[in-house]
PDB file of C-alpha atoms and ligand atoms in Angstrom:
ATOM      1  CA  MET A  97      11.751  -2.370  21.625  1.00  0.00           C
ATOM      2  CA  ASN A  98      13.759  -3.131  18.473  1.00  0.00           C
ATOM      3  CA  GLN A  99      15.493  -0.321  16.692  1.00  0.00           C
ATOM      4  CA  TYR A 100      13.757  -0.577  13.295  1.00  0.00           C
ATOM      5  CA  GLN A 101      15.891   0.413  10.337  1.00  0.00           C
ATOM      6  CA  ASN A 102      13.855  -0.520   7.259  1.00  0.00           C
ATOM      7  CA  ILE A 103      10.157   0.128   7.407  1.00  0.00           C
ATOM      8  CA  LEU A 104       7.716  -0.797   4.648  1.00  0.00           C
ATOM      9  CA  VAL A 105       4.277   0.767   4.462  1.00  0.00           C
ATOM     10  CA  ALA A 106       1.585  -0.894   2.347  1.00  0.00           C
ATOM     11  CA  ILE A 107      -0.924   1.543   0.984  1.00  0.00           C
ATOM     12  CA  ASP A 108      -4.138   0.933  -0.857  1.00  0.00           C
ATOM     13  CA  PHE A 109      -5.894   3.886  -2.427  1.00  0.00           C
ATOM     14  CA  SER A 110      -8.753   3.892   0.075  1.00  0.00           C
ATOM     15  CA  ASP A 111      -9.557   6.950   2.201  1.00  0.00           C
ATOM     16  CA  TYR A 112      -7.372   5.431   4.919  1.00  0.00           C
ATOM     17  CA  GLY A 113      -4.177   5.172   2.879  1.00  0.00           C
ATOM     18  CA  MET A 114      -2.692   8.480   3.959  1.00  0.00           C
ATOM     19  CA  GLU A 115      -3.489   7.845   7.631  1.00  0.00           C
ATOM     20  CA  VAL A 116      -1.522   4.595   7.487  1.00  0.00           C
ATOM     21  CA  ALA A 117       1.325   6.279   5.610  1.00  0.00           C
ATOM     22  CA  LEU A 118       1.562   9.130   8.118  1.00  0.00           C
ATOM     23  CA  LYS A 119       1.818   6.672  11.003  1.00  0.00           C
ATOM     24  CA  ALA A 120       4.679   4.932   9.186  1.00  0.00           C
ATOM     25  CA  LYS A 121       6.321   8.299   8.624  1.00  0.00           C
ATOM     26  CA  GLN A 122       6.169   9.041  12.385  1.00  0.00           C
ATOM     27  CA  LEU A 123       7.874   5.729  13.133  1.00  0.00           C
ATOM     28  CA  VAL A 124      10.540   6.427  10.541  1.00  0.00           C
ATOM     29  CA  GLU A 125      11.354   9.705  12.244  1.00  0.00           C
ATOM     30  CA  GLN A 126      11.307   8.120  15.687  1.00  0.00           C
ATOM     31  CA  PHE A 127      13.693   5.316  14.696  1.00  0.00           C
ATOM     32  CA  ASN A 128      15.669   7.291  12.143  1.00  0.00           C
ATOM     33  CA  ALA A 129      14.818   4.510   9.687  1.00  0.00           C
ATOM     34  CA  GLN A 130      14.353   4.243   5.910  1.00  0.00           C
ATOM     35  CA  LEU A 131      10.836   4.147   4.508  1.00  0.00           C
ATOM     36  CA  SER A 132       9.722   2.094   1.509  1.00  0.00           C
ATOM     37  CA  VAL A 133       6.225   2.142   0.068  1.00  0.00           C
ATOM     38  CA  ILE A 134       4.347  -0.569  -1.791  1.00  0.00           C
ATOM     39  CA  HIS A 135       1.042  -0.531  -3.629  1.00  0.00           C
ATOM     40  CA  VAL A 136      -0.137  -3.740  -5.258  1.00  0.00           C
ATOM     41  CA  LEU A 137      -2.334  -3.638  -8.317  1.00  0.00           C
ATOM     42  CA  ASP A 138      -4.648  -6.574  -7.845  1.00  0.00           C
ATOM     43  CA  ASN A 139      -7.465  -5.748 -10.207  1.00  0.00           C
ATOM     44  CA  ILE A 140      -8.242  -3.404 -13.063  1.00  0.00           C
ATOM     45  CA  PRO A 141      -9.247  -0.175 -11.365  1.00  0.00           C
ATOM     46  CA  MET A 142     -12.328   1.539 -12.786  1.00  0.00           C
ATOM     47  CA  PRO A 143     -12.469   5.312 -12.941  1.00  0.00           C
ATOM     48  CA  ASP A 144     -15.211   7.132 -11.055  1.00  0.00           C
ATOM     49  CA  THR A 145     -17.141   9.597 -13.160  1.00  0.00           C
ATOM     50  CA  PRO A 146     -20.350  11.540 -12.485  1.00  0.00           C
ATOM     51  CA  TYR A 147     -22.101   8.653 -14.268  1.00  0.00           C
ATOM     52  CA  GLY A 148     -20.552   5.936 -12.104  1.00  0.00           C
ATOM     53  CA  MET A 149     -17.971   3.403 -13.250  1.00  0.00           C
ATOM     54  CA  VAL A 150     -17.127   3.684 -16.934  1.00  0.00           C
ATOM     55  CA  ILE A 151     -16.018   0.685 -18.960  1.00  0.00           C
ATOM     56  CA  PRO A 152     -14.707   1.651 -22.408  1.00  0.00           C
ATOM     57  CA  LEU A 153     -15.055  -0.864 -25.223  1.00  0.00           C
ATOM     58  CA  ASP A 154     -11.366  -1.224 -26.028  1.00  0.00           C
ATOM     59  CA  THR A 155      -9.933  -3.104 -23.073  1.00  0.00           C
ATOM     60  CA  THR A 156      -6.268  -2.714 -24.084  1.00  0.00           C
ATOM     61  CA  ASP A 157      -6.595   1.046 -24.096  1.00  0.00           C
ATOM     62  CA  LEU A 158      -8.599   0.818 -20.915  1.00  0.00           C
ATOM     63  CA  THR A 159      -5.899  -1.126 -19.080  1.00  0.00           C
ATOM     64  CA  ASN A 160      -3.142   1.225 -20.203  1.00  0.00           C
ATOM     65  CA  GLU A 161      -5.142   4.304 -19.369  1.00  0.00           C
ATOM     66  CA  LEU A 162      -6.125   3.007 -15.956  1.00  0.00           C
ATOM     67  CA  LEU A 163      -2.590   1.938 -15.241  1.00  0.00           C
ATOM     68  CA  GLU A 164      -1.447   5.497 -15.907  1.00  0.00           C
ATOM     69  CA  ILE A 165      -4.072   6.772 -13.465  1.00  0.00           C
ATOM     70  CA  GLU A 166      -2.857   4.344 -10.803  1.00  0.00           C
ATOM     71  CA  LYS A 167       0.778   5.311 -11.436  1.00  0.00           C
ATOM     72  CA  ASP A 168      -0.148   8.952 -11.044  1.00  0.00           C
ATOM     73  CA  LYS A 169      -1.978   8.372  -7.767  1.00  0.00           C
ATOM     74  CA  PHE A 170       0.976   6.396  -6.441  1.00  0.00           C
ATOM     75  CA  LYS A 171       3.439   9.087  -7.497  1.00  0.00           C
ATOM     76  CA  GLN A 172       1.389  11.809  -5.829  1.00  0.00           C
ATOM     77  CA  ILE A 173       1.268   9.927  -2.527  1.00  0.00           C
ATOM     78  CA  CYS A 174       4.985   9.108  -2.634  1.00  0.00           C
ATOM     79  CA  ASP A 175       5.879  12.705  -3.504  1.00  0.00           C
ATOM     80  CA  GLN A 176       3.740  13.941  -0.644  1.00  0.00           C
ATOM     81  CA  LEU A 177       5.564  11.595   1.716  1.00  0.00           C
ATOM     82  CA  ASN A 178       8.965  12.441   0.266  1.00  0.00           C
ATOM     83  CA  ILE A 179       9.847   8.852  -0.559  1.00  0.00           C
ATOM     84  CA  ASP A 180      13.085   8.117  -2.432  1.00  0.00           C
ATOM     85  CA  ALA A 181      12.393   7.011  -6.016  1.00  0.00           C
ATOM     86  CA  ALA A 182      14.334   3.795  -5.333  1.00  0.00           C
ATOM     87  CA  ARG A 183      12.022   2.918  -2.447  1.00  0.00           C
ATOM     88  CA  ARG A 184       8.735   3.076  -4.339  1.00  0.00           C
ATOM     89  CA  ARG A 185       7.190  -0.202  -5.450  1.00  0.00           C
ATOM     90  CA  LEU A 186       4.120  -0.416  -7.670  1.00  0.00           C
ATOM     91  CA  VAL A 187       3.609  -4.055  -8.595  1.00  0.00           C
ATOM     92  CA  TRP A 188       0.964  -6.421  -9.925  1.00  0.00           C
ATOM     93  CA  GLY A 189      -0.063  -9.383  -7.851  1.00  0.00           C
ATOM     94  CA  GLU A 190      -1.803 -10.550  -4.772  1.00  0.00           C
ATOM     95  CA  PRO A 191      -1.345  -7.918  -2.030  1.00  0.00           C
ATOM     96  CA  GLN A 192      -0.446 -10.077   0.971  1.00  0.00           C
ATOM     97  CA  HIS A 193       2.003 -12.124  -1.105  1.00  0.00           C
ATOM     98  CA  GLU A 194       3.724  -9.162  -2.776  1.00  0.00           C
ATOM     99  CA  ILE A 195       3.978  -7.217   0.489  1.00  0.00           C
ATOM    100  CA  THR A 196       5.554 -10.058   2.479  1.00  0.00           C
ATOM    101  CA  GLN A 197       7.784 -11.120  -0.443  1.00  0.00           C
ATOM    102  CA  LEU A 198       9.170  -7.606  -0.841  1.00  0.00           C
ATOM    103  CA  ALA A 199       9.713  -7.390   2.917  1.00  0.00           C
ATOM    104  CA  SER A 200      11.816 -10.570   2.855  1.00  0.00           C
ATOM    105  CA  ASP A 201      13.726  -9.585  -0.291  1.00  0.00           C
ATOM    106  CA  GLU A 202      14.628  -6.135   1.031  1.00  0.00           C
ATOM    107  CA  ASN A 203      15.407  -6.916   4.678  1.00  0.00           C
ATOM    108  CA  ILE A 204      12.442  -4.989   5.973  1.00  0.00           C
ATOM    109  CA  ASP A 205      12.155  -5.188   9.754  1.00  0.00           C
ATOM    110  CA  LEU A 206       8.705  -3.638  10.182  1.00  0.00           C
ATOM    111  CA  ILE A 207       5.682  -3.713   7.873  1.00  0.00           C
ATOM    112  CA  VAL A 208       2.971  -1.126   8.503  1.00  0.00           C
ATOM    113  CA  VAL A 209      -0.552  -1.834   7.230  1.00  0.00           C
ATOM    114  CA  GLY A 210      -3.982  -0.482   8.040  1.00  0.00           C
ATOM    115  CA  SER A 211      -6.349  -2.580  10.145  1.00  0.00           C
ATOM    116  CA  HIS A 212      -8.704  -2.392   7.204  1.00  0.00           C
ATOM    117  CA  GLY A 213      -8.983  -0.673   3.858  1.00  0.00           C
ATOM    118  CA  ARG A 214     -10.749  -1.371   0.634  1.00  0.00           C
ATOM    119  CA  HIS A 215     -12.203  -4.606   1.927  1.00  0.00           C
ATOM    120  CA  GLY A 216     -14.004  -2.713   4.669  1.00  0.00           C
ATOM    121  CA  LEU A 217     -14.874  -3.767   8.172  1.00  0.00           C
ATOM    122  CA  ALA A 218     -16.684  -7.018   7.446  1.00  0.00           C
ATOM    123  CA  VAL A 219     -14.423  -8.559  10.027  1.00  0.00           C
ATOM    124  CA  LEU A 220     -12.409  -6.710  12.620  1.00  0.00           C
ATOM    125  CA  MET A 221      -9.201  -6.855  10.629  1.00  0.00           C
ATOM    126  CA  GLY A 222      -9.003  -6.614   6.841  1.00  0.00           C
ATOM    127  CA  SER A 223      -8.023  -9.687   4.888  1.00  0.00           C
ATOM    128  CA  THR A 224      -4.765  -8.173   3.647  1.00  0.00           C
ATOM    129  CA  ALA A 225      -3.693  -7.135   7.139  1.00  0.00           C
ATOM    130  CA  LYS A 226      -4.421 -10.636   8.432  1.00  0.00           C
ATOM    131  CA  GLY A 227      -2.575 -12.282   5.549  1.00  0.00           C
ATOM    132  CA  VAL A 228       0.468 -10.053   6.031  1.00  0.00           C
ATOM    133  CA  LEU A 229       0.518 -10.759   9.754  1.00  0.00           C
ATOM    134  CA  TYR A 230       0.327 -14.481   9.096  1.00  0.00           C
ATOM    135  CA  HIS A 231       2.994 -14.680   6.383  1.00  0.00           C
ATOM    136  CA  ALA A 232       5.493 -11.962   7.337  1.00  0.00           C
ATOM    137  CA  GLU A 233       8.911 -12.915   8.646  1.00  0.00           C
ATOM    138  CA  CYS A 234       9.265  -9.590  10.446  1.00  0.00           C
ATOM    139  CA  ASP A 235       7.201  -7.458  12.824  1.00  0.00           C
ATOM    140  CA  VAL A 236       3.893  -6.083  11.553  1.00  0.00           C
ATOM    141  CA  LEU A 237       2.088  -3.031  12.842  1.00  0.00           C
ATOM    142  CA  ALA A 238      -1.620  -2.773  12.047  1.00  0.00           C
ATOM    143  CA  VAL A 239      -2.691   0.850  12.355  1.00  0.00           C
ATOM    144  CA  HIS A 240      -6.115   0.900  13.964  1.00  0.00           C
ATOM    145  CA  LEU A 241      -8.448   2.785  11.657  1.00  0.00           C
ATOM    146  CA  GLN A 242     -11.803   4.134  12.726  1.00  0.00           C
ATOM    147  CA  ASP A 243     -14.667   3.207  10.425  1.00  0.00           C
TER     148      ASP A 243
HETATM  149  P1  LIG B 533      -7.925  -4.642   3.533  1.00  0.00           P
HETATM  150  O1  LIG B 533      -7.491  -6.033   3.708  1.00  0.00           O
HETATM  151  O2  LIG B 533      -8.287  -4.290   2.127  1.00  0.00           O
HETATM  152  O3  LIG B 533      -8.998  -4.251   4.502  1.00  0.00           O
HETATM  153  O4  LIG B 533      -6.655  -3.689   3.780  1.00  0.00           O
HETATM  154  C1  LIG B 533      -5.928  -3.661   5.007  1.00  0.00           C
HETATM  155  C2  LIG B 533      -4.626  -2.924   4.775  1.00  0.00           C
HETATM  156  O5  LIG B 533      -3.802  -3.704   3.892  1.00  0.00           O
HETATM  157  C3  LIG B 533      -4.735  -1.550   4.100  1.00  0.00           C
HETATM  158  O6  LIG B 533      -4.989  -0.508   5.043  1.00  0.00           O
HETATM  159  C4  LIG B 533      -3.357  -1.422   3.459  1.00  0.00           C
HETATM  160  O7  LIG B 533      -2.377  -1.049   4.437  1.00  0.00           O
HETATM  161  C5  LIG B 533      -3.052  -2.851   3.025  1.00  0.00           C
HETATM  162  N1  LIG B 533      -3.488  -3.106   1.627  1.00  0.00           N
HETATM  163  C6  LIG B 533      -4.681  -3.583   1.192  1.00  0.00           C
HETATM  164  N2  LIG B 533      -4.706  -3.698  -0.145  1.00  0.00           N
HETATM  165  C7  LIG B 533      -3.491  -3.278  -0.588  1.00  0.00           C
HETATM  166  C8  LIG B 533      -2.881  -3.139  -1.872  1.00  0.00           C
HETATM  167  N3  LIG B 533      -3.524  -3.466  -2.980  1.00  0.00           N
HETATM  168  N4  LIG B 533      -1.620  -2.678  -1.934  1.00  0.00           N
HETATM  169  C9  LIG B 533      -0.944  -2.363  -0.806  1.00  0.00           C
HETATM  170  N5  LIG B 533      -1.457  -2.449   0.428  1.00  0.00           N
HETATM  171  C10 LIG B 533      -2.713  -2.906   0.547  1.00  0.00           C
END
């Protein structure tokens, strides 16, 4: 098997995110590699409240506020995983494109994704995982997640 040196884990903020990240962390230790993390903001996240999703009237404030929430979540996960500040990527865009683009730009040799995530189990493999597998120029590991 290749000796991976630069591993990229793609995390969504679903319940499975940490499971995928921990698998990547194991591989990093096994190969003595570097770990980078990416989360792609692909929509305006809505906060959960006891009343359900809340949509404030001022959308500029809403976007900024929600962005801060997403930044916070990302920071917490990265801190928990002990990721170097320089290896954290929070970007806007289309997940499969941003993930594979970053992998090419940064000489990543293994991308780790979950077999599914926010888009559920409608098909066996999530759409992002499939897209990454199709477009990546390096190896891709899809962590099998139980429903
Ligand atoms: P999905 O296609 O939503 O079922 O997600 C499959 C896997 O793709 C997830 O377990 C993550 O590893 C990755 N993924 C999905 N959406 C994102 C995102 N917005 N940012 C980063 N990774 C993502």
